[in-house]
Short mmCIF file of C-alpha atoms in Angstrom, two decimals:
data_model
loop_
_atom_site.label_atom_id
_atom_site.label_comp_id
_atom_site.label_asym_id
_atom_site.label_seq_id
_atom_site.Cartn_x
_atom_site.Cartn_y
_atom_site.Cartn_z
CA MET A 1 -5.73 47.43 93.07
CA GLY A 2 -5.64 47.38 89.21
CA LEU A 3 -6.15 50.27 86.80
CA PRO A 4 -9.67 51.07 85.66
CA ARG A 5 -10.73 49.22 82.51
CA PRO A 6 -11.17 52.43 80.38
CA LEU A 7 -7.62 53.50 81.24
CA LEU A 8 -6.25 50.09 80.28
CA VAL A 9 -8.01 50.25 76.94
CA LEU A 10 -6.60 53.75 76.32
CA LEU A 11 -3.08 52.59 77.15
CA GLY A 12 -3.42 49.64 74.78
CA VAL A 13 -4.58 51.87 71.94
CA CYS A 14 -1.70 54.33 72.52
CA THR A 15 0.86 51.51 72.61
CA ALA A 16 -0.40 50.05 69.33
CA ALA A 17 -0.29 53.48 67.70
CA LEU A 18 3.29 54.05 68.85
CA LEU A 19 4.38 50.67 67.51
CA MET A 20 2.78 51.39 64.13
CA LEU A 21 4.49 54.81 64.00
CA LEU A 22 7.88 53.29 64.89
CA ASN A 23 7.49 50.62 62.21
CA THR A 24 6.64 53.28 59.62
CA VAL A 25 9.68 55.36 60.54
CA LEU A 26 12.02 52.37 60.37
CA HIS A 27 10.61 51.24 57.02
CA SER A 28 10.91 54.76 55.62
CA THR A 29 14.53 55.02 56.80
CA ALA A 30 15.46 51.69 55.23
CA THR A 31 13.77 52.62 51.97
CA THR A 32 15.51 55.98 51.87
CA SER A 33 18.88 54.42 52.65
CA THR A 34 18.43 51.84 49.90
CA SER A 35 17.23 54.35 47.36
CA THR A 36 20.08 56.81 48.00
CA THR A 37 22.88 54.24 47.77
CA PRO A 38 24.75 55.24 44.60
CA ALA A 39 25.27 52.62 41.96
CA PRO A 40 28.89 51.71 41.13
CA VAL A 41 30.36 53.70 38.25
CA ASP A 42 33.25 53.43 35.81
CA VAL A 43 36.08 55.87 36.54
CA TYR A 44 38.46 56.94 33.76
CA LEU A 45 41.88 58.45 34.46
CA VAL A 46 43.11 60.08 31.27
CA HIS A 47 46.87 60.58 31.58
CA TRP A 48 48.18 63.50 29.55
CA LEU A 49 51.68 62.65 28.38
CA PRO A 50 53.65 64.28 25.60
CA GLN A 51 52.71 62.43 22.41
CA ASP A 52 56.25 61.20 21.77
CA LEU A 53 56.46 59.77 25.31
CA ALA A 54 53.00 58.21 25.18
CA GLN A 55 54.04 56.29 22.11
CA ARG A 56 56.82 54.62 24.10
CA THR A 57 54.69 53.55 27.07
CA THR A 58 52.43 50.56 27.62
CA LEU A 59 49.51 52.95 27.26
CA SER A 60 50.42 53.92 23.71
CA ALA A 61 47.90 53.85 20.87
CA GLY A 62 45.04 54.68 23.22
CA ALA A 63 45.23 51.39 25.13
CA GLU A 64 43.30 51.07 28.37
CA VAL A 65 44.54 49.38 31.54
CA GLU A 66 42.08 48.41 34.25
CA VAL A 67 43.37 48.84 37.80
CA ARG A 68 42.56 45.86 39.99
CA ALA A 69 43.19 46.57 43.65
CA ARG A 70 41.69 45.30 46.89
CA CYS A 71 41.44 48.85 48.15
CA LEU A 72 39.04 50.01 45.42
CA SER A 73 35.81 51.50 46.74
CA PRO A 74 32.64 49.43 46.22
CA HIS A 75 31.29 52.51 44.45
CA VAL A 76 33.89 52.02 41.69
CA ARG A 77 32.80 49.47 39.11
CA ARG A 78 35.95 49.84 37.01
CA CYS A 79 39.05 52.02 37.44
CA VAL A 80 40.54 52.55 33.97
CA VAL A 81 43.85 54.25 33.11
CA THR A 82 44.42 55.44 29.55
CA THR A 83 46.28 57.97 27.43
CA ASN A 84 43.42 58.15 24.95
CA ARG A 85 42.42 61.79 25.26
CA SER A 86 39.00 61.20 23.72
CA ALA A 87 38.24 58.44 26.22
CA ALA A 88 36.10 60.80 28.27
CA ALA A 89 33.64 61.59 25.50
CA THR A 90 33.71 58.01 24.16
CA ALA A 91 32.98 56.43 27.53
CA ALA A 92 30.29 58.95 28.42
CA ALA A 93 28.54 58.45 25.08
CA ALA A 94 28.70 54.67 25.28
CA ALA A 95 27.07 54.32 28.68
CA GLY A 96 25.91 56.31 31.64
CA GLY A 97 27.45 56.20 35.09
CA VAL A 98 30.91 57.31 34.00
CA VAL A 99 33.13 59.78 35.85
CA GLY A 100 36.79 60.58 35.53
CA ALA A 101 39.63 63.04 35.58
CA HIS A 102 42.50 64.30 33.44
CA VAL A 103 45.92 63.59 34.98
CA LEU A 104 48.84 65.83 34.05
CA HIS A 105 52.36 64.68 34.98
CA ALA A 106 54.29 67.81 35.89
CA ALA A 107 57.65 66.13 35.26
CA TYR A 108 56.89 65.72 31.56
CA PHE A 109 55.81 69.26 30.85
CA ARG A 110 57.77 72.47 30.89
CA SER A 111 56.29 75.91 30.60
CA GLY A 112 56.44 77.04 26.98
CA SER A 113 57.51 73.64 25.67
CA ARG A 114 55.87 71.85 22.79
CA ALA A 115 54.44 69.33 25.23
CA MET A 116 52.74 72.08 27.22
CA LYS A 117 51.18 73.47 24.05
CA GLU A 118 49.41 70.15 23.52
CA LEU A 119 47.11 70.95 26.45
CA PRO A 120 43.66 72.36 25.71
CA PRO A 121 43.18 75.94 26.89
CA PRO A 122 41.92 76.38 29.52
CA TYR A 123 42.95 73.35 31.58
CA GLU A 124 39.49 73.07 33.11
CA GLY A 125 38.02 72.29 29.68
CA GLY A 126 39.64 69.31 28.04
CA GLY A 127 36.47 68.49 26.15
CA THR A 128 34.61 67.36 29.31
CA GLU A 129 33.59 68.65 32.70
CA TRP A 130 36.03 66.30 34.36
CA PRO A 131 38.46 67.77 36.90
CA TRP A 132 42.21 68.01 36.42
CA VAL A 133 44.75 66.21 38.61
CA LEU A 134 48.37 67.35 38.90
CA ALA A 135 50.81 64.49 39.51
CA ARG A 136 53.84 65.82 41.39
CA THR A 137 56.19 62.93 42.03
CA LYS A 138 59.52 64.79 41.93
CA PRO A 139 60.94 67.74 43.92
CA PRO A 140 60.26 71.29 42.73
CA THR A 141 63.77 71.51 41.31
CA SER A 142 62.78 68.81 38.81
CA GLU A 143 59.29 70.18 38.24
CA PRO A 144 59.64 73.98 38.35
CA ALA A 145 56.17 74.55 36.93
CA ALA A 146 54.63 72.76 39.92
CA VAL A 147 55.47 75.62 42.29
CA SER A 148 53.55 78.22 40.28
CA ARG A 149 50.38 79.25 42.06
CA GLU A 150 49.06 80.49 38.72
CA LEU A 151 49.40 76.97 37.34
CA LEU A 152 48.19 75.18 40.46
CA ARG A 153 44.88 77.03 40.48
CA CYS A 154 44.01 75.24 37.23
CA PHE A 155 43.95 71.86 39.01
CA GLN A 156 41.36 70.46 41.36
CA TYR A 157 43.20 67.44 42.77
CA ASP A 158 46.75 66.56 43.74
CA ALA A 159 48.70 63.31 43.45
CA SER A 160 52.00 63.90 45.20
CA TYR A 161 54.92 62.49 47.18
CA HIS A 162 53.52 64.48 50.10
CA ARG A 163 51.63 62.19 52.46
CA GLY A 164 49.29 65.02 53.35
CA GLY A 165 48.21 65.63 49.75
CA GLY A 166 45.09 64.40 48.02
CA VAL A 167 46.62 61.11 46.85
CA TRP A 168 49.95 59.84 48.14
CA VAL A 169 52.31 58.57 45.42
CA PRO A 170 55.33 57.04 47.19
CA SER A 171 58.43 56.39 45.11
CA PHE A 172 58.19 52.67 45.84
CA ALA A 173 54.89 52.57 43.91
CA ALA A 174 56.76 52.13 40.63
CA LEU A 175 58.94 49.39 42.13
CA LEU A 176 55.90 47.47 43.37
CA ARG A 177 54.26 47.87 39.98
CA ARG A 178 57.23 46.17 38.34
CA ASP A 179 57.69 43.59 41.10
CA PRO A 180 54.79 43.08 43.56
CA ALA A 181 57.01 40.93 45.78
CA PHE A 182 59.68 43.63 46.08
CA PHE A 183 59.32 44.16 49.83
CA ARG A 184 58.36 40.62 50.75
CA ARG A 185 61.76 39.28 49.70
CA LEU A 186 64.29 41.79 51.05
CA PRO A 187 67.11 39.29 50.38
CA VAL A 188 70.02 39.01 52.75
CA PRO A 189 73.28 39.98 50.98
CA PRO A 190 76.34 37.75 50.94
CA ALA A 191 78.63 37.78 53.95
CA GLU A 192 81.72 38.64 51.91
CA ARG A 193 81.97 42.33 51.07
CA LEU A 194 84.61 44.77 50.00
CA PRO A 195 86.95 45.70 52.85
CA GLY A 196 86.46 48.89 54.81
CA ALA A 197 83.56 51.36 54.54
CA SER A 198 82.79 50.55 50.90
CA ILE A 199 80.32 53.01 49.36
CA VAL A 200 78.41 52.84 46.10
CA TRP A 201 76.56 55.83 44.68
CA TRP A 202 73.75 55.01 42.29
CA GLN A 203 73.82 58.23 40.33
CA ARG A 204 71.02 58.82 37.85
CA ASP A 205 72.57 61.94 36.36
CA THR A 206 76.30 61.77 35.63
CA ALA A 207 76.34 65.56 35.41
CA TRP A 208 74.75 65.80 38.86
CA SER A 209 75.06 68.95 40.90
CA GLY A 210 72.96 70.24 43.73
CA VAL A 211 72.87 71.97 47.09
CA HIS A 212 74.96 69.20 48.64
CA ASP A 213 77.70 69.00 45.99
CA SER A 214 80.37 70.48 48.30
CA PHE A 215 79.49 67.90 50.98
CA VAL A 216 79.69 65.08 48.43
CA ALA A 217 82.97 66.42 47.05
CA GLU A 218 84.48 66.46 50.54
CA LEU A 219 83.26 62.92 51.22
CA GLY A 220 84.64 61.78 47.87
CA ALA A 221 88.06 63.17 48.80
CA LEU A 222 88.06 61.04 51.95
CA ALA A 223 86.44 57.84 50.68
CA SER A 224 86.62 55.75 47.56
CA ILE A 225 83.09 55.91 46.16
CA ASP A 226 82.04 53.64 43.29
CA VAL A 227 79.70 55.65 41.07
CA VAL A 228 77.35 53.55 38.95
CA VAL A 229 74.49 54.38 36.62
CA PRO A 230 71.17 52.49 36.97
CA GLY A 231 71.26 49.33 34.89
CA ALA A 232 75.02 49.52 34.34
CA ALA A 233 76.05 47.38 37.32
CA PRO A 234 74.80 43.92 38.32
CA VAL A 235 73.18 43.34 41.69
CA GLU A 236 76.14 41.21 42.75
CA PHE A 237 78.48 44.19 42.30
CA MET A 238 76.19 46.45 44.32
CA GLN A 239 75.95 43.94 47.15
CA GLN A 240 79.71 43.83 47.57
CA HIS A 241 79.44 47.26 49.19
CA LYS A 242 78.27 48.07 52.68
CA PHE A 243 76.70 51.49 52.11
CA MET A 244 74.73 53.22 49.38
CA LEU A 245 75.02 56.99 49.16
CA ILE A 246 71.69 58.71 48.41
CA VAL A 247 71.76 62.46 47.85
CA ASP A 248 68.82 64.69 46.97
CA ASP A 249 69.47 68.08 45.43
CA ALA A 250 66.27 69.32 47.13
CA PRO A 251 65.67 68.02 50.67
CA CYS A 252 61.86 67.94 50.57
CA MET A 253 59.66 66.56 53.34
CA ASP A 254 58.35 63.08 52.49
CA TYR A 255 60.35 62.83 49.26
CA VAL A 256 62.19 59.50 49.27
CA PRO A 257 63.89 58.53 45.99
CA ASP A 258 63.87 55.05 44.44
CA GLU A 259 67.48 54.50 45.51
CA PHE A 260 66.45 54.34 49.17
CA TRP A 261 64.19 51.33 48.62
CA ILE A 262 66.66 49.72 46.22
CA ALA A 263 69.37 49.97 48.89
CA LEU A 264 67.10 48.17 51.34
CA SER A 265 66.36 45.50 48.74
CA PHE A 266 70.06 44.94 47.97
CA GLY A 267 70.92 44.69 51.66
CA LEU A 268 72.94 47.89 51.77
CA VAL A 269 72.77 50.50 54.51
CA PRO A 270 71.35 53.72 53.02
CA VAL A 271 73.41 56.82 53.76
CA VAL A 272 70.87 59.55 53.08
CA LEU A 273 71.27 63.26 52.63
CA GLY A 274 67.77 64.38 51.76
CA ALA A 275 64.33 64.54 53.34
CA PRO A 276 64.38 66.00 56.88
CA ASN A 277 61.99 63.24 57.99
CA ILE A 278 63.79 60.38 56.23
CA GLU A 279 63.94 58.35 59.46
CA GLU A 280 60.15 58.02 59.40
CA PHE A 281 60.61 55.70 56.41
CA ALA A 282 63.34 53.54 57.96
CA PRO A 283 62.38 49.86 58.30
CA ALA A 284 63.86 49.56 61.79
CA GLU A 285 65.79 51.46 64.42
CA ASN A 286 69.44 51.87 63.39
CA SER A 287 68.82 50.65 59.85
CA ILE A 288 69.84 53.79 57.94
CA VAL A 289 72.40 56.59 58.35
CA ASN A 290 70.97 60.11 58.26
CA ALA A 291 73.91 62.11 56.91
CA ALA A 292 72.25 65.40 57.85
CA LYS A 293 72.94 64.66 61.51
CA PHE A 294 76.69 64.98 60.99
CA ALA A 295 78.42 68.33 61.16
CA SER A 296 80.73 67.56 58.24
CA ALA A 297 81.56 64.98 55.62
CA ARG A 298 84.61 64.00 57.68
CA ALA A 299 82.43 63.28 60.73
CA LEU A 300 80.17 61.13 58.57
CA TRP A 301 83.13 59.27 57.09
CA GLU A 302 84.56 58.52 60.52
CA HIS A 303 81.18 57.15 61.59
CA LEU A 304 80.96 54.88 58.54
CA GLN A 305 84.50 53.65 59.14
CA ALA A 306 83.64 52.81 62.75
CA LEU A 307 80.54 50.87 61.62
CA ALA A 308 82.44 48.96 58.94
CA GLY A 309 85.21 48.10 61.39
CA ASP A 310 82.80 46.56 63.90
CA PRO A 311 81.08 43.54 62.25
CA ALA A 312 78.60 43.05 65.11
CA ARG A 313 77.57 46.69 65.09
CA PHE A 314 77.26 46.76 61.29
CA SER A 315 75.17 43.58 61.25
CA ASP A 316 72.73 45.25 63.66
CA TYR A 317 71.81 47.63 60.82
CA LEU A 318 70.62 44.62 58.77
CA SER A 319 69.18 42.53 61.61
CA TYR A 320 65.60 43.35 60.53
CA LYS A 321 66.18 41.09 57.51
CA HIS A 322 66.60 38.09 59.80
CA ASP A 323 64.07 39.09 62.45
CA ARG A 324 60.90 40.71 61.13
CA SER A 325 59.79 41.52 64.68
CA LEU A 326 62.37 44.33 64.59
CA LEU A 327 60.48 46.14 61.83
CA ARG A 328 59.01 49.42 63.03
CA PRO A 329 55.21 49.25 63.38
CA ALA A 330 54.91 52.42 61.29
CA PHE A 331 56.93 50.79 58.48
CA VAL A 332 54.79 47.64 58.53
CA ARG A 333 51.64 49.75 58.58
CA MET A 334 52.87 51.88 55.67
CA LEU A 335 53.34 48.79 53.51
CA SER A 336 50.26 46.89 54.66
CA GLU A 337 47.99 49.89 54.14
CA TYR A 338 49.54 50.82 50.82
CA CYS A 339 47.01 51.31 48.03
CA GLU A 340 47.82 51.91 44.39
CA PRO A 341 47.67 55.68 43.68
CA GLU A 342 45.36 55.10 40.70
CA ALA A 343 42.91 53.22 42.91
CA LEU A 344 43.03 55.98 45.54
CA LEU A 345 42.35 58.56 42.87
CA CYS A 346 39.36 56.60 41.55
CA ASN A 347 38.04 56.32 45.12
CA LEU A 348 38.53 60.04 45.62
CA LEU A 349 36.59 60.92 42.47
CA VAL A 350 33.51 58.98 43.57
CA SER A 351 33.66 60.20 47.18
CA HIS A 352 32.76 63.81 46.33
CA GLN A 353 35.14 65.08 48.98
CA GLN A 354 35.67 68.80 49.30
CA ARG A 355 38.40 69.93 46.93
CA LYS A 356 41.27 71.75 48.56
CA PRO A 357 43.38 74.39 46.82
CA LEU A 358 46.75 73.01 45.73
CA GLU A 359 49.75 74.55 47.45
CA PRO A 360 53.30 74.68 46.07
CA ASP A 361 56.05 72.93 48.00
CA LEU A 362 58.38 75.85 48.71
CA SER A 363 60.10 74.30 51.71
CA CYS A 364 62.94 72.70 49.77
CA LEU A 365 63.60 75.17 46.97
CA ILE A 366 67.09 76.61 46.65
CA PRO A 367 66.89 80.29 47.69
CA ALA A 368 67.23 82.64 44.74
CA CYS A 369 70.13 85.05 44.63
CA GLU A 370 69.27 88.65 45.38
#
């Protein structure tokens, strides 16, 4: 038995009304979504460098460099890096849809120095409403001002060697900027090397001293260490050695110096006394020597001698160069997901993410004497 005709008519009318209402809601949602999609904007990163240093860089004379990266957000029309301190006002006056930030490199400024006096007081001003970014790419011992909470409160964003910061700036960023194929090559060194546990120490500061100087002195008394200055020794000389000594005067989490990546590129085994989590950056299992795991310099030296005296065991430390399947997934992911820090910063500025207070890295400071 079918439904009465009046009831069928009522059901038909209700169904049509519901369909019309659903169509209206869907059309309204699509219109709202389209209308609220922000248009791409130009993002300016104004790098504040001491005037004398800016004149020696590729960004001197107010030049502008456009960052081209696959990882740029679709909301970024152009990501522009410049040292022209009036770029903010100029760009904003020329066209709408411009955002940006002032980037201060902590390594180039010292409290009370002439360079610091070049900054506009207060830091939040700078002639625009743009936020300030503090670039911390060196340990606190090299950038003492970067551990001051009084200074940090003046900045809204962080670009740091810390992976948990606002923008991660790994030390290999500069190497990739100079040579984009740096990690793709990883050349295999020659088979002939200096006899024994040959060690080279690429020492940036010939007057180096730090928290590990007694350890290094003890190791130097046991081993013959060739000390070279960057640029003073050819690659062929470096590759004659088996190990590269890498010592940080401040063992900070996540801080990995250039020498670590250069050692990998040259085909040397890095012997690292630095970041507590240095093994997280190793390309493969048993590819680096974490010197912090040894109770003394003598214990480390005996380990290096044993490695050097066993060709098969030593070659295992470089086997990832022949067999890429041995690369740690985390290492491959770190390189494949790498995005230029400038591009990440431009993305961050258009994302309107919640700004977090900057915190000083106090974990690797040398304790002060009482």
